Short mmCIF file of C-alpha atoms in Angstrom, two decimals:
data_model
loop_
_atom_site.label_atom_id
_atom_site.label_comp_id
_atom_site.label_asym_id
_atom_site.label_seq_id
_atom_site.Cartn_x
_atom_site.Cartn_y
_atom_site.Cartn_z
CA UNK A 1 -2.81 -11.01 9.24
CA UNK A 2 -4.23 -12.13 6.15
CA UNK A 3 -6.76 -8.72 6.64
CA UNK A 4 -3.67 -6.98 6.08
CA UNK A 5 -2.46 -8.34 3.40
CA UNK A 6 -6.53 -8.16 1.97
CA UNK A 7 -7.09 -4.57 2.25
CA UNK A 8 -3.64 -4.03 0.71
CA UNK A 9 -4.05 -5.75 -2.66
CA UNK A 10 -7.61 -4.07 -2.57
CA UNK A 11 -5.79 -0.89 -2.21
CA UNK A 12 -3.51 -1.67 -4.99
CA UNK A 13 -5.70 -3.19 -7.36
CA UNK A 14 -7.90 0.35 -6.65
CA UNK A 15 -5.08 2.45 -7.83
CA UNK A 16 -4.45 0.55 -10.71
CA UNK A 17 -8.11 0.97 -11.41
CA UNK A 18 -8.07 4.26 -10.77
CA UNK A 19 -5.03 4.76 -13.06
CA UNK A 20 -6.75 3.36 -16.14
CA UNK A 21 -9.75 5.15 -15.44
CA UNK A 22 -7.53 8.81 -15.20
CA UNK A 23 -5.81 7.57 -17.87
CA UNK A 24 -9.27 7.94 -20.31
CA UNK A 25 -10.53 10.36 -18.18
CA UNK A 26 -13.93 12.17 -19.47
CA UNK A 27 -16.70 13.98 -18.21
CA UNK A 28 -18.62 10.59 -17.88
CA UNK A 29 -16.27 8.68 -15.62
CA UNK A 30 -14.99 11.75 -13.46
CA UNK A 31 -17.85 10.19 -10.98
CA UNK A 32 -16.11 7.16 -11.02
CA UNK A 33 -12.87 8.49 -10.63
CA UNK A 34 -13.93 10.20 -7.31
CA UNK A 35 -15.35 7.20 -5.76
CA UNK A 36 -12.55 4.75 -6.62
CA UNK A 37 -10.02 7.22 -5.33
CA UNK A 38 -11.85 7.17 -2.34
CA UNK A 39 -11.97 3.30 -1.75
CA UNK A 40 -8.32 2.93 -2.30
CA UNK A 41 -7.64 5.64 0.11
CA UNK A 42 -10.49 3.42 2.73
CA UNK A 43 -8.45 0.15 1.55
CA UNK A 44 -5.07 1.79 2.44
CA UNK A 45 -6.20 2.84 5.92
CA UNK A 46 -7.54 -0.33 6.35
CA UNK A 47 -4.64 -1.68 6.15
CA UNK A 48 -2.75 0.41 7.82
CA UNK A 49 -4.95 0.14 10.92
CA UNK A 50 -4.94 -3.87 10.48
CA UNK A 51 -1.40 -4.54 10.25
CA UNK A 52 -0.63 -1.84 13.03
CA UNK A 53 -2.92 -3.82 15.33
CA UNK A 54 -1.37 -6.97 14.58
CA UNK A 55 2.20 -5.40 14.44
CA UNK A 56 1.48 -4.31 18.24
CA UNK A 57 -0.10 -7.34 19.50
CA UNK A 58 2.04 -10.23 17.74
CA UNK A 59 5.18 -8.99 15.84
CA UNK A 60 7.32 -9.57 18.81
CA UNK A 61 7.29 -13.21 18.53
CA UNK A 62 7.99 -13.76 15.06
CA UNK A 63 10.52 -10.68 15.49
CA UNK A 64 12.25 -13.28 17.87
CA UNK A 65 12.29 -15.58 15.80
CA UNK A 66 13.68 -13.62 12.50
CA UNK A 67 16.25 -12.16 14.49
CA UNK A 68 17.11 -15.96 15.82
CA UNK A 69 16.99 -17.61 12.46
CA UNK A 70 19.52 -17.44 9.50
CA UNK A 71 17.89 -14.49 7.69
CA UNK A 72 17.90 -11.97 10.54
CA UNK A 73 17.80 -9.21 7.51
CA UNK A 74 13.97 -10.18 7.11
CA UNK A 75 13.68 -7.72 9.87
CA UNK A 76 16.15 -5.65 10.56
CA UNK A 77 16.40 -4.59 6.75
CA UNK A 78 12.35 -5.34 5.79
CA UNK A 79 10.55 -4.54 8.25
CA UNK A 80 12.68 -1.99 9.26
CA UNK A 81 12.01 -0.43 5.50
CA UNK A 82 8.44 -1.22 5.47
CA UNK A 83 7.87 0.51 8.96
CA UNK A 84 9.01 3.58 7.52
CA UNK A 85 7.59 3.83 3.81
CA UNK A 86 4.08 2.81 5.42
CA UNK A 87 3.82 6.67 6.30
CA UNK A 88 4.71 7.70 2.48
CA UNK A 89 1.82 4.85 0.96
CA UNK A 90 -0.57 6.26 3.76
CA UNK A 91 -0.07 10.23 2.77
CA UNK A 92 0.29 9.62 -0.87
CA UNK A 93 -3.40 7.25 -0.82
CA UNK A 94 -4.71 9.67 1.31
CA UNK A 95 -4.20 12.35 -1.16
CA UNK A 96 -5.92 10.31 -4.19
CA UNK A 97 -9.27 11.17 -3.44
CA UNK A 98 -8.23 14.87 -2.86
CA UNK A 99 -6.29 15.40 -5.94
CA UNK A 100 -8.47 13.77 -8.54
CA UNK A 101 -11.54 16.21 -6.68
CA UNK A 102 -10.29 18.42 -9.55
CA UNK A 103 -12.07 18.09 -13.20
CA UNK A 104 -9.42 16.18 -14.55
CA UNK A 105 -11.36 15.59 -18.12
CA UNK A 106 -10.25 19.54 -18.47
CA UNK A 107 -7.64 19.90 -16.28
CA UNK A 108 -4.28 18.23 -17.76
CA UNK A 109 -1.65 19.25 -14.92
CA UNK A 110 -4.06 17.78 -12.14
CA UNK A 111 -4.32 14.39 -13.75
CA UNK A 112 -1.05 14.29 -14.32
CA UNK A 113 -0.89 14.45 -10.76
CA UNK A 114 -2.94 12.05 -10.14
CA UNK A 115 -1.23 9.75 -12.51
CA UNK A 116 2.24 10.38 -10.71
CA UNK A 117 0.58 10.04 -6.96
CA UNK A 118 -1.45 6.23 -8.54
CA UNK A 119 1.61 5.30 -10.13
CA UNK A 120 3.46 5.78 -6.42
CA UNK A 121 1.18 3.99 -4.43
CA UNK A 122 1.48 0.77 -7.21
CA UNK A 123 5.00 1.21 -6.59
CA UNK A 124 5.03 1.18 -3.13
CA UNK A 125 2.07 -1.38 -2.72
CA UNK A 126 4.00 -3.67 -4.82
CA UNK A 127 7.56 -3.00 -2.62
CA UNK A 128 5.28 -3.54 0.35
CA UNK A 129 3.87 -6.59 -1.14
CA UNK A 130 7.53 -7.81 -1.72
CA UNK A 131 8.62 -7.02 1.92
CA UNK A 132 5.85 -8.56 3.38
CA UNK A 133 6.62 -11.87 1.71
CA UNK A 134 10.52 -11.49 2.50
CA UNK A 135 9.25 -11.10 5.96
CA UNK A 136 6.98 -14.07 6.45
CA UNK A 137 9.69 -15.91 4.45
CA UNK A 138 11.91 -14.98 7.53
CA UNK A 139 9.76 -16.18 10.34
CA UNK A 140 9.25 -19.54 8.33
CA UNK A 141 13.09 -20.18 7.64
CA UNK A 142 13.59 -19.45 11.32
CA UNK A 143 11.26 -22.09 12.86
CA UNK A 144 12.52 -24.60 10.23
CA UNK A 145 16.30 -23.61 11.70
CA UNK A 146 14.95 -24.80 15.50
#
């Protein structure tokens, strides 16, 4: 679990580099740009691919014992939410190192875009961050209610 939770700070502490670095973006850090986009994108799948495994293999038990507990909303509300805005984090990191392939110390509409798509994944990173906490929260006030 803790993997999971690893790879997705790494992804979000990418993104805000990667925002800085767009944000001052020249000719001599376009390199830089490139590769960072790329490692958040690698962070993001990692993730992904981390938390699904351990979503598959061991959620159920602490889903019992959510839904059991006095703050049943920890899933049914949190997870639920964080199941489906996984798919929006994964497409929008995904497209980082795509959109900021463009020269973006001449091109002003594609780092904007690249901006808008960092800013997103901070967003969502940091609402993923939340949920994930609401949700161990859950499982712990649960086996403190047995």
């Amino acid at each position: 679990m803790m993997g999971h939770v690893f790879f997705g700070v790494a992804c979000l502490l990418a993104t805000v580099w990667l925002f800085v670095e767009v944000l001052n973006a020249s000719e001599s850090n376009l390199k830089r740009i490139r590769k960072v986009s790329f490692v958040a994108a690698i962070f993001m799948w990692l993730a992904f691919v981390v938390g699904g495994y351990w979503y598959v293999t061991s959620y159920g038990a602490d889903k019992a014992v959510i839904l059991k507990g006095p703050w049943p909303f920890a899933h049914s509300l949190f997870m639920e939410t964080k199941e489906h805005l996984v798919i929006m984090l994964l497409m929008l990191a995904t497209y980082l190192p795509i959109a900021a392939a463009s020269n973006l110390a001449a091109n002003k509409d594609a780092r904007r875009v690249v901006l808008w798509v960092a800013g997103l994944v901070v967003l969502l990173a940091f609402t993923m961050e939340g949920e994930g906490g609401i949700i161990a929260m859950g499982v712990k006030m649960g086996l403190l209610a047995k």
